[in-house]
Each structure stands twice: as C-alpha cells, then as structure tokens.
CSV table of C-alpha atoms in Angstrom, one decimal:
chain,number,residue,atom,x,y,z
Y,46,UNK,CA,-12.6,7.4,-12.6
Y,47,UNK,CA,-9.3,8.0,-9.9
Y,48,UNK,CA,-8.4,11.8,-10.2
Y,49,UNK,CA,-5.2,11.5,-7.8
Y,50,UNK,CA,-3.8,9.4,-6.0
Y,51,UNK,CA,-4.4,8.7,-2.3
Y,52,UNK,CA,-1.7,10.8,-0.8
Y,53,UNK,CA,0.3,8.0,1.6
Y,54,UNK,CA,1.3,6.4,-1.8
Y,55,UNK,CA,4.8,8.0,-0.9
Y,56,UNK,CA,5.5,5.6,2.1
Y,57,UNK,CA,7.3,2.7,0.7
Y,58,UNK,CA,9.8,5.1,-0.8
Y,59,UNK,CA,12.7,7.1,0.5
Y,60,UNK,CA,13.9,9.9,-0.8
Y,61,UNK,CA,12.7,13.3,0.6
Y,62,UNK,CA,10.8,11.2,3.5
Y,63,UNK,CA,14.7,10.9,5.0
Y,64,UNK,CA,14.0,14.6,6.1
Y,65,UNK,CA,10.4,14.6,6.6
Y,66,UNK,CA,9.2,11.4,8.1
Y,67,UNK,CA,8.1,13.1,11.0
Y,68,UNK,CA,5.4,15.0,9.2
Y,69,UNK,CA,4.2,11.8,7.4
Y,70,UNK,CA,1.1,10.8,9.9
Y,71,UNK,CA,0.2,14.7,9.9
Y,72,UNK,CA,-0.1,15.0,5.8
Y,73,UNK,CA,-2.3,11.5,5.8
Y,74,UNK,CA,-4.4,12.5,8.5
Y,75,UNK,CA,-7.5,12.0,6.4
Y,76,UNK,CA,-7.0,8.3,5.7
Y,77,UNK,CA,-9.0,6.3,7.5
Y,78,UNK,CA,-6.8,3.3,8.8
Y,79,UNK,CA,-9.2,1.8,10.9
Y,80,UNK,CA,-11.5,1.5,8.3
Y,81,UNK,CA,-9.1,-0.4,6.1
Y,82,UNK,CA,-8.0,-2.8,8.8
Y,83,UNK,CA,-11.8,-3.6,9.8
Y,84,UNK,CA,-12.3,-4.3,6.3
Y,85,UNK,CA,-9.1,-6.5,6.2
Y,86,UNK,CA,-10.3,-8.2,9.0
Y,87,UNK,CA,-13.8,-9.0,7.7
Y,88,UNK,CA,-12.3,-9.8,4.4
Y,89,UNK,CA,-9.8,-12.4,6.1
Y,90,UNK,CA,-12.7,-13.7,8.5
Y,91,UNK,CA,-14.5,-14.6,5.1
Y,92,UNK,CA,-11.6,-16.0,3.1
Y,93,UNK,CA,-8.8,-17.5,5.1
Y,94,UNK,CA,-8.6,-21.0,5.6
Y,95,UNK,CA,-5.2,-20.8,7.5
Y,96,UNK,CA,-5.5,-21.4,11.3
Y,97,UNK,CA,-3.1,-18.3,12.6
Y,98,UNK,CA,-3.4,-14.9,12.8
Y,99,UNK,CA,0.3,-13.9,11.4
Y,100,UNK,CA,0.3,-10.6,9.4
Y,101,UNK,CA,2.7,-9.1,7.2
Y,102,UNK,CA,1.7,-5.2,6.0
Y,103,UNK,CA,3.8,-4.5,2.6
Y,104,UNK,CA,5.0,-0.9,2.5
Y,105,UNK,CA,3.9,-0.5,5.9
Y,106,UNK,CA,5.1,3.3,6.3
Y,107,UNK,CA,4.8,4.2,9.7
Y,108,UNK,CA,2.8,1.3,11.1
Y,109,UNK,CA,-0.7,2.4,11.3
Y,110,UNK,CA,-1.9,-0.7,9.8
Y,111,UNK,CA,0.1,-2.7,11.9
Y,112,UNK,CA,-0.7,-1.0,14.9
Y,113,UNK,CA,-4.7,-1.5,14.5
Y,114,UNK,CA,-4.5,-4.9,13.6
Y,115,UNK,CA,-2.0,-5.6,16.6
Y,116,UNK,CA,-4.9,-4.2,18.8
Y,117,UNK,CA,-7.3,-7.1,17.2
Y,118,UNK,CA,-4.7,-10.0,17.9
Y,119,UNK,CA,-2.9,-10.0,15.1
Y,120,UNK,CA,0.8,-11.0,15.0
Y,121,UNK,CA,2.4,-7.9,13.5
Y,122,UNK,CA,5.2,-7.9,11.0
Y,123,UNK,CA,6.0,-5.0,8.5
Y,124,UNK,CA,8.1,-4.3,5.2
Y,125,UNK,CA,9.2,-1.0,3.7
Y,126,UNK,CA,12.4,0.1,2.3
Y,127,UNK,CA,12.8,3.5,4.3
Y,128,UNK,CA,14.3,3.0,7.4
Y,129,UNK,CA,13.1,6.3,8.8
Y,130,UNK,CA,9.4,5.0,8.4
Y,131,UNK,CA,10.4,1.9,9.9
Y,132,UNK,CA,11.6,3.9,13.1
Y,133,UNK,CA,8.2,5.4,13.4
Y,134,UNK,CA,6.3,1.8,13.3
Y,135,UNK,CA,8.2,0.7,15.7
Y,136,UNK,CA,7.6,3.4,17.9
Y,137,UNK,CA,3.9,3.2,17.4
Y,138,UNK,CA,3.8,-1.1,17.3
Y,139,UNK,CA,7.0,-1.9,19.1
Y,140,UNK,CA,5.8,-5.8,19.0
Y,141,UNK,CA,6.1,-5.7,15.1
Y,142,UNK,CA,9.2,-7.5,13.3
Y,143,UNK,CA,10.3,-4.9,11.2
Y,144,UNK,CA,11.9,-5.8,7.6
Y,145,UNK,CA,13.9,-2.9,5.4
Y,146,UNK,CA,13.7,-4.4,1.7
Y,147,UNK,CA,11.9,-3.6,-1.4
Y,148,UNK,CA,8.8,-5.4,-2.2
Y,149,UNK,CA,10.1,-7.9,-4.6
Y,150,UNK,CA,12.9,-9.2,-2.0
Y,151,UNK,CA,11.1,-10.5,0.9
Y,152,UNK,CA,12.0,-14.4,1.3
Y,153,UNK,CA,9.6,-15.7,4.1
Y,154,UNK,CA,8.3,-19.1,3.2
Y,155,UNK,CA,4.9,-20.1,4.6
Y,156,UNK,CA,5.0,-18.1,7.4
Y,157,UNK,CA,2.0,-15.5,7.1
Y,158,UNK,CA,-2.0,-16.0,7.5
Y,159,UNK,CA,-2.7,-12.4,6.3
Y,160,UNK,CA,-0.4,-10.0,4.0
Y,161,UNK,CA,-1.7,-6.4,3.2
Y,162,UNK,CA,-0.5,-4.0,0.9
Y,163,UNK,CA,-2.8,-0.7,1.1
Y,164,UNK,CA,-2.9,2.7,-0.5
Y,165,UNK,CA,-1.9,1.4,-3.9
Y,166,UNK,CA,1.6,0.8,-2.9
Y,167,UNK,CA,1.7,-2.3,-4.9
Y,168,UNK,CA,2.2,-0.2,-8.3
Y,169,UNK,CA,5.7,0.8,-6.6
Y,170,UNK,CA,6.7,-2.7,-7.8
Y,171,UNK,CA,8.3,-1.4,-11.1
Y,172,UNK,CA,8.5,-2.7,-13.6
Y,173,UNK,CA,6.0,-5.3,-14.4
Y,174,UNK,CA,8.6,-8.2,-13.9
Y,175,UNK,CA,9.1,-6.5,-10.5
Y,176,UNK,CA,5.4,-6.8,-10.0
Y,177,UNK,CA,5.2,-10.5,-10.6
Y,178,UNK,CA,8.2,-11.1,-8.4
Y,179,UNK,CA,5.9,-9.4,-5.6
Y,180,UNK,CA,3.2,-11.5,-5.9
Y,181,UNK,CA,5.4,-14.5,-6.4
Y,182,UNK,CA,7.1,-13.7,-2.8
Y,183,UNK,CA,3.8,-13.0,-1.2
Y,184,UNK,CA,2.4,-16.6,-2.5
Y,185,UNK,CA,5.7,-17.9,-1.0
Y,186,UNK,CA,5.2,-16.2,2.3
Y,187,UNK,CA,1.5,-17.0,3.0
Y,188,UNK,CA,0.7,-20.3,4.6
Y,189,UNK,CA,-1.6,-22.5,2.6
Y,190,UNK,CA,-5.3,-20.7,3.0
Y,191,UNK,CA,-3.8,-17.7,3.4
Y,192,UNK,CA,-5.0,-14.1,2.3
Y,193,UNK,CA,-3.4,-11.6,0.2
Y,194,UNK,CA,-5.3,-8.0,0.5
Y,195,UNK,CA,-4.4,-5.2,-1.6
Y,196,UNK,CA,-6.0,-2.2,-4.0
Y,197,UNK,CA,-5.1,-1.5,-7.3
Y,198,UNK,CA,-5.9,1.1,-10.0
Y,199,UNK,CA,-6.7,0.4,-13.9
Y,200,UNK,CA,-4.5,2.6,-15.9
Y,201,UNK,CA,-7.6,3.4,-17.8
Y,202,UNK,CA,-9.1,5.2,-14.7
Y,203,UNK,CA,-5.9,7.6,-14.3
Y,204,UNK,CA,-6.8,11.0,-14.8
Y,205,UNK,CA,-3.5,13.6,-15.4
Y,206,UNK,CA,-4.5,16.3,-13.1
Y,207,UNK,CA,-3.0,18.8,-10.7
Y,208,UNK,CA,-3.0,16.1,-8.0
Y,209,UNK,CA,-3.9,16.8,-4.2
Y,210,UNK,CA,-2.4,19.3,-2.2
Y,211,UNK,CA,-2.8,19.0,1.8
Y,212,UNK,CA,-1.4,21.9,3.9
Y,213,UNK,CA,-0.5,22.0,7.8
Y,214,UNK,CA,1.2,24.4,10.4
Y,215,UNK,CA,4.0,23.5,12.8
Y,216,UNK,CA,4.3,26.2,15.2
Y,217,UNK,CA,5.2,29.3,13.0
Y,218,UNK,CA,6.1,27.0,9.7
Y,219,UNK,CA,3.7,25.8,7.5
Y,220,UNK,CA,4.2,22.8,5.0
Y,221,UNK,CA,2.6,21.8,2.0
Y,222,UNK,CA,2.4,18.3,0.3
Y,223,UNK,CA,1.2,17.9,-3.1
Y,224,UNK,CA,0.9,14.4,-5.0
Y,225,UNK,CA,0.0,13.4,-8.5
Y,226,UNK,CA,-0.1,10.6,-10.8
Y,227,UNK,CA,0.9,10.9,-14.7
Y,228,UNK,CA,0.1,8.0,-17.3
Y,229,UNK,CA,1.1,8.5,-20.8
Y,230,UNK,CA,-2.3,6.6,-22.1
Y,231,UNK,CA,-0.1,3.8,-23.0
Y,232,UNK,CA,2.8,1.4,-21.8
Y,233,UNK,CA,3.6,0.2,-18.2
Y,234,UNK,CA,5.1,3.4,-16.6
Y,235,UNK,CA,2.8,5.7,-14.2
Y,236,UNK,CA,4.8,8.3,-12.9
Y,237,UNK,CA,4.4,9.8,-9.4
Y,238,UNK,CA,5.6,13.3,-8.7
Y,239,UNK,CA,5.7,14.6,-5.1
Y,240,UNK,CA,6.8,18.1,-3.7
Y,241,UNK,CA,6.9,19.3,-0.1
Y,242,UNK,CA,7.4,23.1,0.6
Y,243,UNK,CA,8.2,24.3,4.2
Y,244,UNK,CA,8.0,27.7,4.9
Y,245,UNK,CA,9.7,29.7,7.9
Y,246,UNK,CA,10.6,33.0,9.0
Y,247,UNK,CA,13.9,32.3,7.5
Y,248,UNK,CA,12.7,31.6,3.8
Y,249,UNK,CA,11.1,28.5,1.8
Y,250,UNK,CA,12.6,25.2,1.1
Y,251,UNK,CA,11.3,22.5,-1.3
Y,252,UNK,CA,11.6,18.8,-1.4
Y,253,UNK,CA,10.9,17.4,-4.9
Y,254,UNK,CA,10.8,13.7,-5.4
Y,255,UNK,CA,9.7,11.5,-8.4
Y,256,UNK,CA,8.8,7.5,-8.8
Y,257,UNK,CA,8.5,5.3,-11.7
Y,258,UNK,CA,5.3,3.2,-10.8
Y,259,UNK,CA,3.7,0.3,-12.9
Y,260,UNK,CA,0.8,0.9,-14.8
Y,261,UNK,CA,-1.5,-2.1,-15.9
Y,262,UNK,CA,-5.4,-2.7,-16.4
Y,263,UNK,CA,-7.1,-4.9,-13.8
Y,264,UNK,CA,-7.3,-7.6,-16.2
Y,265,UNK,CA,-3.8,-8.1,-16.5
Y,266,UNK,CA,-3.4,-8.2,-12.7
Y,267,UNK,CA,-5.8,-10.5,-12.2
Y,268,UNK,CA,-3.8,-13.0,-15.0
Y,269,UNK,CA,-1.1,-12.2,-13.2
Y,270,UNK,CA,-2.3,-13.4,-9.9
Y,271,UNK,CA,-3.9,-16.3,-11.5
Y,272,UNK,CA,-0.8,-17.5,-13.3
Y,273,UNK,CA,1.1,-16.9,-9.8
Y,274,UNK,CA,-1.5,-19.8,-8.4
Y,275,UNK,CA,-3.7,-17.3,-6.6
Y,276,UNK,CA,-7.8,-17.6,-6.4
Y,277,UNK,CA,-8.8,-14.3,-7.1
Y,278,UNK,CA,-11.7,-12.2,-6.0
Y,279,UNK,CA,-12.1,-8.5,-6.8
Y,280,UNK,CA,-14.3,-6.4,-5.0
Y,281,UNK,CA,-15.4,-2.7,-5.6
Y,282,UNK,CA,-13.3,-0.1,-3.9
Y,283,UNK,CA,-15.3,0.3,-0.9
Y,284,UNK,CA,-14.0,-0.2,2.5
Y,285,UNK,CA,-17.3,-0.1,3.9
Y,286,UNK,CA,-19.1,-3.0,2.4
Y,287,UNK,CA,-17.7,-6.3,0.6
Y,288,UNK,CA,-19.3,-5.8,-2.6
Y,289,UNK,CA,-18.1,-7.8,-5.8
Y,290,UNK,CA,-16.3,-5.5,-8.6
Y,291,UNK,CA,-18.9,-4.5,-11.3
Y,292,UNK,CA,-16.5,-4.7,-14.0
Y,293,UNK,CA,-16.4,-1.0,-15.2
Y,294,UNK,CA,-14.8,0.9,-12.1
Y,295,UNK,CA,-11.2,1.8,-12.8
Y,296,UNK,CA,-10.1,1.0,-8.7
Y,297,UNK,CA,-10.7,-2.8,-7.2
Y,298,UNK,CA,-10.1,-4.2,-3.6
Y,299,UNK,CA,-8.2,-7.5,-4.5
Y,300,UNK,CA,-8.4,-10.3,-2.2
Y,301,UNK,CA,-6.3,-13.4,-3.3
Y,302,UNK,CA,-5.9,-16.6,-1.6
Y,303,UNK,CA,-3.8,-19.3,-1.7
Y,304,UNK,CA,-5.5,-22.7,-1.9
Y,305,UNK,CA,-5.0,-25.0,0.9
Y,306,UNK,CA,-3.4,-27.7,-1.6
Y,307,UNK,CA,-1.0,-26.3,-4.0
Y,308,UNK,CA,-2.1,-26.8,-7.5
Y,309,UNK,CA,0.5,-29.6,-9.2
C-alpha cells in the first residue's frame, strides 16, 4: 500500500513554490532521479520503435530528469505550469526547450520519441476529462513508435495518514516540508495538502497549499490509454528492475507505446 506521496509531487503546480522554488531540490534530495532516468533509458531501448531521441518531460519541475537524459544524448524539452520551476530547469539544463502550460494543453504533433511524467504527476490532470486529454495530447505529440513512460497509483492503495515531513536548514533558518494525500474512498477526487514552515530568528512563516488531483484505478487508467490508441505495458513500481506488474500492488510504472502504424 502506498502510505504517502513522493514529496516532489508538487513540482507541477505553482502557489507556494513561487516563493520557495529555490528550496525545491533540497526538499527532494532523497529522490533518486538518476535511477528513474536510467530506467527510462532501458525501457526506451526495449519498447521504442521510433528512430530519434527527442524527449519531453511533463511536469519537469527544476529539470532533474532533463539534465540526466540530455547527458545521455536525448534532446530535452520540458513542460511545467510554474515559471519559477522552469527558471531553475533552464539553469540546470540550458539546452532544454521549455514550455509553460498545463499538462492538458501542450500542442506538439509527432515531435517526440520519448515522453516521461514521473513522481505521480500524471494525477495532476484533474478531472478525469483533463487526464484523458493529457493522454490524447501525449499520443499526438509522440512520433509513431514513440514511448510514454510514467508512474501512477491506484486509488485503492492510498492511505490517509499524516504524510511525509522533510526538514532542512538554510543557515540559521530551519524549514520543514510536509505533503499528504487524502482520498475519501469513492469518486475521482484525490486531495494533496502541502505545508512549508520557515523558522527564523524573527519568527515563523507558513505556506499552505492544496491541490485537487485525479483518483482512479489502474484498470481505468489502462482502459483510457487503450482507448487513446496506446499499446500498454504495466510494470512493477521498481526502477531497478523491469518486472511485469503482478496485478495486486497499487503502484505501477506505465509504458505506453504509440504503434508505428496508427489503427484505422
């Protein structure tokens, strides 16, 4: 069961990150971006039937995935709806082409060989109609034979607990970052609550943010992808392996391939 979200889930949204984008990478220091990118490379090598290495990262945040994959010869583009995050991404990966828009709004056509969306950010497409639109746009943006790789969580595996809190120190100041999911047990609404506290000699300042995300089952997601036209492979949520999903765990890595010849 997934007890809490990976902390970088907030990268796709603005709000309090307008003030605190500079601390984002520190809050996410335990995320193994290199492992995720190495997995994406292996999956791309196994599943891709396109001939290029044009790459788009959805909800790219500060550009960690872009930087790693650019070093491996991919041509990086990133999308995020936070201008502050994109500024950090450009500093990290100056050669990247960056797009400021929501997940369901990008308009590229047959341009990319690989699209990724890690850290459960696909759930930011809310409501379900927006998620379907995101999948359709990913389909359209891929070249025939291209691959869309992302991770997702089944609503049945979301545990409503106190979330995860990370602490860090910035000189004499101390900051804490808390993120927690809540699912009512029915429907498509998944709530993400965020809180950042900064304690200084002058006092304490708090930022609170809330995002409504999409809750769905893995079966529903698989049907949406198939209806869009993707060939879908579900893998266990383990970036060290490439293991077929056992059908019972609540977290999956999705490899969605656009066929070389579009079905009629």
